[in-house]
Amino acid sequence: MTTNPNLTALSEAGVSIWLDDLSRGRINSGNLAELIEKQAVVGVTSNPTIFAKALSNAADYNDKVRELAARGASVDEAVRELITSDVRDAADVFRNVYESTGKVDGRVSLEVDPRLAHDTEGTVAEALDLWKTVDRPNLMVKIPATVEGLPAITRALAEGVSVNVTLIFSVERYREVMDAFLTGLERAKENGKDLSEIFSVASFFVSRVDTEIDKRLEKVEGGEQLRGKAAIANARLAYAAYQEVFSSDRWKALEAAGANPQRPLWASTGVKDPAYSDTRYVDELVAPNTVNTMPEATLQAVADHANVRGDTVSGTAAQAQQVFDDLSKAGIDVDDVFAVLEREGVEKFEKSWQELLDTVQQQLEEAKK
């Protein structure tokens, strides 16, 4: 494994390092395998934006696109086959990690069509179809934590699908996600599923919270004193909620039946504001039994100059709550912030999905010439 001291320290502190990027080029070049071997990467996440970028910038997909065009595949069929092929092959690359970590890591995440974010029935159908199509035990299907997504999370878990819950911004919604998770496991148990085979993470978005709140603080007198504090405080409050729920009697009953806890995952950990340290959303969110999924630039920054100093989260809830009390006193409507972030998150992925469809449509048409 890696000899990099920062990445080793992060792993030893209980943080699983996942890469927030996936492409055919990474798989074919051996880059993904190298990151596993030398950079302590034990999982990978993808999303519509990542795939839109991958397919628009690479010739790695040309042969497959020509094959799909010759078969007369529709653009939706082509996109589905291209991305599930990447995810399946990535899952195979991570198979040894999956086995060596007792199935906890070695995970590859694939998102449902973002156009289904407010469609419960459509999301459930898509999640089950992706699970069957990829056909790898180390897959995680990403379902957004919208109001409509919550029952879909429960129903997918009840069918034995491992789920990565995405687009979580508020602690209140995160509590609803954990409830959906526990309900899903309870139903899975009723359905005769082996709970030890079901895994889940809850992707709590970080940097976008600072981006939105910092923007609003610019209009507040003295607001600069609160800049850059909200995202880390929000994540620390989420971890306190996680500790509470996963020490409850309800959880202990499921644990006794073989269930695995739903780990908090810190997402959106690339720093958007150059005024901040490029490793701050890693350094300040070190806690046991968590995942940090990083863009490669953040991963390399952590390897180069992170300040990993053990658990920086446990026991910080009171201090974190004070940040939000101060934000409220300053006139920041935190509930509105989270509502805006969720709406924009869904819209961003829908836009990326449309870009992906447009790119593949053009590639299919060119392949027919």
PDB file of C-alpha atoms in Angstrom, residues 4 19 50 68 80 122 126 159 182 184 199 201 296 298 302 314 363 366:
ATOM      1  CA  ASN A   4       2.649   8.551   1.814  1.00  0.00           C
ATOM      2  CA  LEU A  19     -11.703   9.131  -5.446  1.00  0.00           C
ATOM      3  CA  ILE A  50     -18.093  13.354 -13.997  1.00  0.00           C
ATOM      4  CA  LEU A  68     -23.621   0.991 -30.289  1.00  0.00           C
ATOM      5  CA  ARG A  80     -26.630   3.484 -19.971  1.00  0.00           C
ATOM      6  CA  GLY A 122     -38.961   5.847 -11.201  1.00  0.00           C
ATOM      7  CA  GLU A 126     -33.908   2.567 -11.920  1.00  0.00           C
ATOM      8  CA  GLU A 159     -34.522  -5.347  -1.812  1.00  0.00           C
ATOM      9  CA  LEU A 182     -32.977   1.899   9.321  1.00  0.00           C
ATOM     10  CA  GLY A 184     -34.976  -0.169   4.814  1.00  0.00           C
ATOM     11  CA  PHE A 199     -23.933  -1.521   2.824  1.00  0.00           C
ATOM     12  CA  VAL A 201     -23.038   5.591   2.952  1.00  0.00           C
ATOM     13  CA  GLU A 296      -7.814  14.028  -7.644  1.00  0.00           C
ATOM     14  CA  THR A 298      -7.585  17.392  -3.455  1.00  0.00           C
ATOM     15  CA  VAL A 302      -3.610  15.969   0.930  1.00  0.00           C
ATOM     16  CA  SER A 314     -15.815  14.048  17.864  1.00  0.00           C
ATOM     17  CA  GLN A 363     -21.037  10.750 -31.249  1.00  0.00           C
ATOM     18  CA  GLU A 366     -20.877  10.815 -36.359  1.00  0.00           C
TER      19      GLU A 366
END
